[in-house]
Coordinates of C-alpha atoms and ligand atoms in Angstrom, one line a residue:
M14 CA 14.1 0.5 7.5
N15 CA 12.8 3.6 5.9
T16 CA 9.8 5.6 7.0
I17 CA 7.4 7.7 5.0
R18 CA 5.0 10.0 6.8
V19 CA 1.6 10.5 5.3
H20 CA 0.5 13.9 6.5
L21 CA -3.3 14.1 7.0
P22 CA -5.0 16.8 9.0
G23 CA -7.7 15.7 11.4
S24 CA -11.1 17.3 11.6
P25 CA -10.7 20.1 14.1
T26 CA -13.9 19.1 15.9
G27 CA -13.2 15.4 15.8
P28 CA -11.7 13.3 18.6
D29 CA -8.5 12.8 16.6
P30 CA -6.7 16.0 15.7
D31 CA -4.1 14.4 13.5
R32 CA -4.6 11.4 11.3
S33 CA -1.1 11.3 10.0
Y34 CA 0.7 8.0 10.0
L35 CA 3.9 6.3 9.1
I36 CA 4.6 3.8 6.3
R37 CA 7.6 1.6 7.4
C38 CA 9.4 -0.2 4.6
G39 CA 12.2 -2.7 4.9
S40 CA 13.3 -6.2 5.9
G41 CA 12.5 -8.1 9.1
L42 CA 9.7 -5.7 10.1
L43 CA 7.1 -8.2 11.1
D44 CA 9.0 -8.9 14.3
S45 CA 8.7 -5.2 15.3
L46 CA 4.9 -5.1 15.3
G47 CA 4.5 -6.1 18.9
P48 CA 6.5 -3.2 20.3
L49 CA 5.0 -0.8 17.7
L50 CA 1.5 -1.8 18.8
R51 CA 2.3 -1.6 22.5
D52 CA 3.8 1.9 22.0
S53 CA 0.6 3.0 20.2
G54 CA -1.5 2.0 23.2
G55 CA -2.8 -1.3 21.9
R56 CA -3.7 -3.9 24.4
R57 CA -5.0 -6.5 22.1
G58 CA -4.4 -7.4 18.4
V59 CA -6.9 -9.1 16.1
V60 CA -4.8 -10.4 13.2
V61 CA -7.0 -10.8 10.1
A62 CA -4.9 -12.9 7.7
D63 CA -5.1 -14.2 4.2
A64 CA -5.2 -18.0 4.3
A65 CA -2.1 -18.1 2.1
V66 CA 0.0 -16.3 4.8
A67 CA -1.8 -17.4 7.9
E68 CA 0.8 -20.1 8.9
T69 CA 3.8 -18.0 7.9
H70 CA 3.8 -14.2 7.9
A71 CA 0.7 -13.8 10.0
A72 CA 2.0 -16.3 12.6
R73 CA 5.1 -14.1 12.9
V74 CA 3.0 -11.1 13.6
V75 CA 1.0 -13.0 16.3
A76 CA 4.3 -14.2 17.9
S77 CA 5.7 -10.6 17.9
L78 CA 2.5 -9.3 19.6
Q79 CA 2.7 -12.1 22.2
A80 CA 6.4 -11.5 22.9
A81 CA 5.5 -7.8 23.6
G82 CA 2.9 -8.9 26.1
I83 CA -0.1 -8.1 23.8
E84 CA -3.0 -10.6 23.6
A85 CA -3.3 -11.7 20.0
V86 CA -6.2 -13.4 18.3
S87 CA -5.9 -14.7 14.7
L88 CA -8.7 -14.8 12.1
T89 CA -8.3 -16.3 8.7
V90 CA -9.9 -15.2 5.5
P91 CA -10.0 -17.5 2.4
S92 CA -7.6 -16.3 -0.4
G93 CA -9.1 -14.5 -3.4
E94 CA -11.3 -11.7 -4.5
A95 CA -14.5 -13.6 -3.4
S96 CA -13.6 -12.7 0.2
K97 CA -14.3 -9.0 -0.5
S98 CA -18.0 -9.9 0.0
V99 CA -20.9 -9.1 2.3
G100 CA -20.7 -12.6 3.6
A101 CA -17.0 -12.4 4.6
L102 CA -17.6 -9.0 6.1
G103 CA -20.5 -10.3 8.2
R104 CA -18.3 -13.1 9.4
L105 CA -15.6 -10.7 10.5
W106 CA -18.2 -8.5 12.3
A107 CA -19.6 -11.5 14.1
E108 CA -16.0 -12.6 15.2
F109 CA -15.3 -9.1 16.4
A110 CA -18.5 -9.1 18.4
R111 CA -17.7 -12.6 19.8
L112 CA -14.2 -11.4 20.8
A113 CA -15.7 -8.3 22.4
V114 CA -13.4 -6.2 20.3
D115 CA -13.2 -2.6 21.7
R116 CA -11.2 0.6 21.3
H117 CA -8.1 -0.9 22.9
T118 CA -8.0 -3.6 20.2
R119 CA -6.0 -3.1 17.1
V120 CA -7.0 -4.8 13.8
M121 CA -4.0 -6.0 11.8
A122 CA -4.7 -6.7 8.1
V123 CA -2.0 -9.2 7.0
G124 CA -2.3 -10.1 3.3
G125 CA -2.8 -8.5 -0.1
G126 CA -5.3 -5.9 -1.2
V127 CA -8.2 -8.3 -0.6
V128 CA -7.6 -8.6 3.1
G129 CA -6.5 -5.0 3.4
D130 CA -9.7 -3.8 1.8
L131 CA -11.9 -6.2 3.7
A132 CA -10.3 -5.9 7.2
G133 CA -10.0 -2.2 6.7
F134 CA -13.7 -1.8 6.0
A135 CA -14.6 -4.1 8.9
A136 CA -12.4 -1.9 11.1
A137 CA -13.9 1.3 9.7
T138 CA -17.4 0.1 10.5
F139 CA -17.3 -2.0 13.7
S140 CA -18.0 0.1 16.8
R141 CA -18.0 3.1 14.5
G142 CA -14.4 2.7 13.8
L143 CA -11.4 0.8 15.2
P144 CA -7.7 1.5 14.5
V145 CA -6.4 -0.7 11.7
W146 CA -2.7 -1.5 10.9
Q147 CA -2.1 -2.5 7.3
V148 CA 0.6 -5.2 7.0
P149 CA 0.7 -5.8 3.2
T150 CA 2.3 -9.0 1.9
T151 CA 1.8 -8.5 -1.9
L152 CA 3.6 -6.1 -4.1
V153 CA 0.3 -4.5 -5.1
A154 CA -0.6 -4.0 -1.5
Q155 CA 2.8 -2.6 -0.5
V156 CA 2.9 0.0 -3.3
D157 CA -0.8 0.7 -3.6
S158 CA -3.8 -0.7 -1.7
A159 CA -2.4 -0.5 1.8
I160 CA -1.8 3.3 1.5
G161 CA -4.5 5.9 1.2
G162 CA -7.4 4.6 3.3
K163 CA -9.7 3.2 0.6
T164 CA -11.4 0.2 2.0
G165 CA -14.4 -1.8 0.9
I166 CA -16.0 -4.8 -0.6
N167 CA -17.6 -5.9 -3.9
L168 CA -21.3 -6.5 -4.7
P169 CA -22.6 -8.8 -7.4
A170 CA -23.4 -5.5 -9.2
G171 CA -19.8 -4.3 -9.3
K172 CA -16.4 -4.1 -7.7
N173 CA -15.7 -1.9 -4.7
L174 CA -19.3 -0.6 -4.6
V175 CA -19.5 -0.4 -0.8
G176 CA -16.7 1.1 1.2
A177 CA -15.3 3.9 3.2
F178 CA -12.2 6.1 3.5
W179 CA -10.5 4.8 6.7
Q180 CA -6.9 5.7 7.1
P181 CA -4.7 3.1 8.8
A182 CA -3.0 3.8 12.1
G183 CA 0.2 2.7 10.4
V184 CA 1.5 0.6 7.5
V185 CA 4.3 -1.9 7.9
S186 CA 5.6 -3.2 4.5
D187 CA 8.1 -6.0 5.2
I188 CA 9.6 -6.8 1.8
D189 CA 10.7 -10.2 3.1
T190 CA 7.1 -11.3 2.9
L191 CA 7.3 -10.9 -0.9
S192 CA 9.7 -13.9 -1.1
T193 CA 6.7 -16.3 -1.0
L194 CA 4.7 -14.4 -3.6
P195 CA 4.2 -16.3 -6.9
D196 CA 6.0 -14.8 -9.8
R197 CA 2.9 -13.9 -11.7
E198 CA 1.6 -11.9 -8.7
F199 CA 4.9 -10.2 -8.2
V200 CA 5.2 -9.2 -11.8
S201 CA 1.6 -8.0 -11.8
G202 CA 2.5 -5.6 -9.0
L203 CA 5.3 -4.2 -11.1
A204 CA 2.7 -2.7 -13.5
E205 CA 1.7 -0.3 -10.7
V206 CA 5.3 0.5 -10.0
V207 CA 5.9 1.5 -13.6
K208 CA 2.7 3.5 -13.4
Y209 CA 4.2 5.8 -10.7
G210 CA 7.2 6.5 -12.8
V211 CA 5.1 7.5 -15.8
I212 CA 2.6 9.6 -13.9
L213 CA 4.9 11.4 -11.4
D214 CA 8.6 10.7 -11.5
A215 CA 10.7 10.4 -14.7
E216 CA 13.8 9.9 -12.6
F217 CA 12.2 6.8 -10.9
F218 CA 11.2 5.5 -14.3
A219 CA 14.8 5.7 -15.5
W220 CA 16.0 4.0 -12.3
L221 CA 13.5 1.2 -13.0
E222 CA 15.0 0.8 -16.5
D223 CA 18.5 0.6 -15.0
H224 CA 17.5 -1.9 -12.3
A225 CA 14.9 -4.1 -14.0
A226 CA 17.0 -7.2 -13.9
A227 CA 17.7 -6.8 -10.1
I228 CA 14.0 -6.2 -9.4
L229 CA 13.0 -9.3 -11.4
A230 CA 15.6 -11.3 -9.5
R231 CA 14.0 -9.9 -6.3
E232 CA 17.2 -8.5 -5.0
P233 CA 16.2 -6.9 -1.6
A234 CA 17.9 -3.6 -2.2
A235 CA 16.3 -3.1 -5.6
V236 CA 12.8 -4.3 -4.4
G237 CA 13.1 -2.2 -1.3
H238 CA 13.8 1.0 -3.2
A239 CA 11.0 0.2 -5.7
V240 CA 8.5 -0.3 -2.9
E241 CA 9.6 2.7 -0.9
R242 CA 9.6 5.1 -3.8
S243 CA 6.2 3.9 -5.0
A244 CA 4.8 4.2 -1.5
A245 CA 6.2 7.7 -1.1
L246 CA 4.7 8.8 -4.5
K247 CA 1.3 7.3 -3.6
A248 CA 1.5 9.0 -0.1
R249 CA 2.1 12.4 -1.7
V250 CA -0.9 12.1 -4.0
V251 CA -3.1 10.9 -1.1
E252 CA -2.0 13.9 1.1
Q253 CA -3.0 16.3 -1.6
D254 CA -6.3 14.7 -2.6
E255 CA -7.4 12.3 0.1
R256 CA -10.9 11.8 -1.1
E257 CA -10.4 12.1 -4.9
T258 CA -12.0 15.6 -5.0
T259 CA -9.4 17.8 -6.6
G260 CA -8.6 15.4 -9.5
L261 CA -5.0 14.8 -8.4
R262 CA -5.8 11.3 -7.1
A263 CA -7.3 10.6 -10.5
A264 CA -3.8 10.4 -11.9
L265 CA -3.4 7.1 -10.2
N266 CA -6.0 5.8 -12.6
Y267 CA -3.6 6.0 -15.5
G268 CA -4.2 2.9 -17.7
H269 CA -7.1 1.9 -15.5
T270 CA -10.1 2.9 -17.6
F271 CA -8.8 0.5 -20.2
A272 CA -7.8 -2.1 -17.6
H273 CA -11.2 -2.2 -16.0
A274 CA -12.8 -2.7 -19.4
Y275 CA -10.4 -5.6 -20.1
E276 CA -11.0 -7.2 -16.7
T277 CA -14.8 -6.9 -17.2
A278 CA -14.7 -8.2 -20.8
A279 CA -12.4 -11.1 -19.9
G280 CA -14.3 -12.0 -16.8
Y281 CA -12.8 -11.3 -13.4
G282 CA -9.8 -13.4 -12.6
V283 CA -8.7 -14.2 -16.1
L284 CA -6.2 -11.3 -16.4
L285 CA -4.5 -10.3 -13.1
H286 CA -5.2 -6.6 -12.4
G287 CA -1.6 -5.6 -13.1
E288 CA -1.6 -7.4 -16.4
A289 CA -4.7 -5.5 -17.4
V290 CA -3.1 -2.2 -16.2
A291 CA 0.0 -2.9 -18.3
I292 CA -2.1 -3.4 -21.4
G293 CA -4.1 -0.3 -20.4
M294 CA -1.0 1.9 -20.0
A295 CA 0.3 0.7 -23.4
R296 CA -3.1 1.7 -24.9
A297 CA -3.3 5.0 -23.0
A298 CA 0.2 6.0 -24.2
R299 CA -0.8 5.3 -27.8
L300 CA -4.0 7.4 -27.3
A301 CA -1.8 10.2 -26.0
E302 CA 0.4 9.9 -29.1
R303 CA -2.6 10.1 -31.3
C304 CA -3.8 13.2 -29.5
G305 CA -0.4 14.8 -30.2
R306 CA 0.6 14.8 -26.5
I307 CA 3.7 12.6 -26.6
S308 CA 6.0 11.2 -29.2
C309 CA 6.2 7.6 -30.4
D310 CA 9.6 7.3 -28.6
L311 CA 7.9 7.5 -25.2
V312 CA 5.3 4.9 -26.2
A313 CA 8.1 2.6 -27.2
R314 CA 10.1 3.4 -24.1
Q315 CA 7.2 2.5 -21.8
D316 CA 6.5 -0.7 -23.8
R317 CA 10.1 -1.7 -23.4
L318 CA 10.1 -1.4 -19.7
L319 CA 6.8 -3.2 -19.3
E320 CA 8.1 -6.0 -21.5
R321 CA 11.3 -6.3 -19.6
F322 CA 9.1 -6.9 -16.6
R323 CA 7.4 -9.6 -18.6
L324 CA 4.1 -7.7 -18.7
P325 CA 1.8 -7.7 -21.7
V326 CA 1.4 -4.5 -23.7
A327 CA -1.2 -5.8 -26.2
A328 CA -4.5 -7.4 -25.5
P329 CA -5.1 -11.0 -26.6
E330 CA -7.1 -11.4 -29.8
S331 CA -10.2 -12.3 -27.8
L332 CA -10.1 -8.8 -26.2
R333 CA -10.0 -6.6 -29.2
D334 CA -13.7 -6.1 -29.8
A335 CA -13.5 -2.3 -29.6
E336 CA -17.2 -1.7 -29.7
R337 CA -17.8 -3.9 -26.7
L338 CA -14.9 -2.4 -24.7
I339 CA -16.0 1.2 -25.4
E340 CA -19.5 0.2 -24.3
I341 CA -18.1 -1.1 -21.0
M342 CA -15.9 2.0 -20.6
G343 CA -19.1 4.1 -21.0
R344 CA -20.4 2.5 -17.9
D345 CA -17.2 3.3 -16.0
K346 CA -17.8 5.8 -13.2
K347 CA -14.9 7.9 -14.5
T348 CA -16.9 8.9 -17.6
L349 CA -18.7 12.2 -17.5
D350 CA -22.0 12.7 -19.3
G351 CA -21.2 9.7 -21.6
Q352 CA -18.0 11.4 -22.8
L353 CA -14.9 9.4 -22.6
R354 CA -12.1 10.8 -20.4
F355 CA -8.7 9.4 -19.9
V356 CA -5.6 10.0 -17.8
L357 CA -2.9 10.7 -20.4
P358 CA 0.7 11.7 -20.2
S359 CA 2.1 14.9 -21.7
K360 CA 5.7 13.8 -20.9
L361 CA 7.4 11.2 -18.8
G362 CA 6.4 12.0 -15.2
H363 CA 3.3 14.0 -15.9
V364 CA -0.3 13.2 -16.7
D365 CA -3.6 15.1 -17.1
L366 CA -7.2 14.1 -17.1
V367 CA -8.3 14.7 -20.7
D368 CA -12.0 15.0 -21.6
G369 CA -13.8 14.7 -24.9
I370 CA -11.7 12.1 -26.5
R371 CA -13.1 11.0 -29.9
P372 CA -14.4 7.4 -29.7
E373 CA -12.7 6.6 -33.1
A374 CA -9.3 7.3 -31.6
V375 CA -10.0 5.0 -28.7
K376 CA -11.3 2.4 -31.1
D377 CA -8.0 2.5 -33.1
V378 CA -5.8 2.0 -30.0
L379 CA -8.0 -0.8 -28.8
Q380 CA -7.7 -2.7 -32.1
G381 CA -3.9 -2.2 -32.4
Ligands
NAD3 N1 -7.7 0.1 -1.5 C1 -7.1 0.5 -2.5 O1 -6.7 1.7 -2.7 C2 -6.7 -0.5 -3.6 C3 -5.8 -0.3 -4.6 C4 -5.5 -1.3 -5.5 C5 -6.1 -2.5 -5.4 N2 -7.0 -2.7 -4.4 C6 -7.7 -4.0 -4.3 O2 -6.7 -5.0 -4.0 C7 -7.1 -6.3 -4.4 C8 -5.9 -6.8 -5.2 O3 -4.8 -6.9 -4.3 P1 -3.7 -8.1 -4.4 O4 -3.2 -8.0 -5.8 O5 -2.8 -7.9 -3.3 O6 -4.6 -9.4 -4.4 P2 -4.8 -10.5 -3.2 O7 -5.0 -9.9 -1.9 O8 -5.9 -11.4 -3.8 O9 -3.4 -11.3 -3.2 C9 -3.0 -12.0 -4.4 C10 -2.7 -13.5 -4.1 O10 -1.5 -13.6 -3.4 C11 -1.7 -14.4 -2.2 N3 -0.8 -13.9 -1.3 C12 -0.8 -12.7 -0.6 N4 0.4 -12.5 0.1 C13 1.2 -13.6 -0.2 C14 2.5 -13.9 0.1 N5 3.3 -13.1 0.8 N6 3.0 -15.1 -0.4 C15 2.2 -15.9 -1.1 N7 1.0 -15.6 -1.5 C16 0.4 -14.5 -1.1 C17 -3.2 -14.3 -1.9 O11 -3.7 -15.4 -1.2 C18 -3.8 -14.2 -3.3 O12 -4.0 -15.4 -3.8 C19 -8.3 -6.0 -5.3 O13 -9.4 -6.4 -4.6 C20 -8.3 -4.6 -5.5 O14 -9.6 -4.1 -5.7 C21 -7.4 -1.8 -3.5
ZN4 ZN1 -4.5 -0.6 -10.0

């Protein structure tokens, strides 16, 4: 097992002087949750589980809590983005009230980003805040959503419109849980892994090139390192820009302005998020090349790695209407005064937020 500490200062006047926490990565970690929770002062655990893992991974968590003498209750949330809703949140609140959940209770979010965001937000808001443990079971959640404290739900008007920053008490990423993840979900998560290499760590990018086959074959050592390094890179960004105020956290949005436009244009659920991110990164790299920031070699090198991971680098024909995509991007909250801004690389391992990009340049890369 490896641990990564996320250093976060507490508010000096708040009840909790240090909000730092550990991310534990490795094999066989679900069974350690009971002792971990007991040592953190928990007397009861409410396990909020994605239905797809309720009988398997979440049941292991419940068993571990019980073996450690901790009372455990299990709540199941239907799989899928539709559970990040006001209705599902209300049902969790009602269950928490029925169970008389209090400060000695620990909420455990066992599932992917959907359950992490939903249960995290329920914990952030119930009784003005309960400790939550993130126990991610998808690659996306282990390398991204479980780390950093963004929680929330969707509204019909848009994704993630209601939420809160609520840092977990701890993150336990057991890579064994990924063995049941469908291939398409696993590969989709690899897009975010590649993203970390491009935006922050050229050496990690090269390591991914060397170990692509082992990662695709889900060899534990390779998957473990990919998860761990990605988590450490995300943790470093979160430490330096917890609430996305200095601009540093914006680097994590590399490829995402394009991706969100593709997801909206296609209708949610057609492209998986990571697939849209892969196409988005491929477009962003081309835009960076057009702006004279990087060479065509780097564009090709990123394409090659994404393709080795069986990720798309070009949008399907039906998603090449540049006017429409630019119009959607204009509504993206990351645009400033109607100007298009993008996170673009200047070399492998470094990106900047670039303003004032000409719409014609964007149009060209969208049509290519
Ligand atoms: N909070 C953040 O910082 C942040 C960052 C990125 C994404 N997100 C959010 O995360 C969500 C996407 O996360 P996701 O990709 O994990 O999606 P998800 O939670 O919907 O999980 C994907 C699918 O895998 C299933 N599943 C989960 N674990 C499994 C396992 N071990 N074995 C078999 N099936 C399993 C789920 O039932 C679901 O069908 C989105 O809502 C997105 O907005 C949040
Ligand atoms: Zn993403």
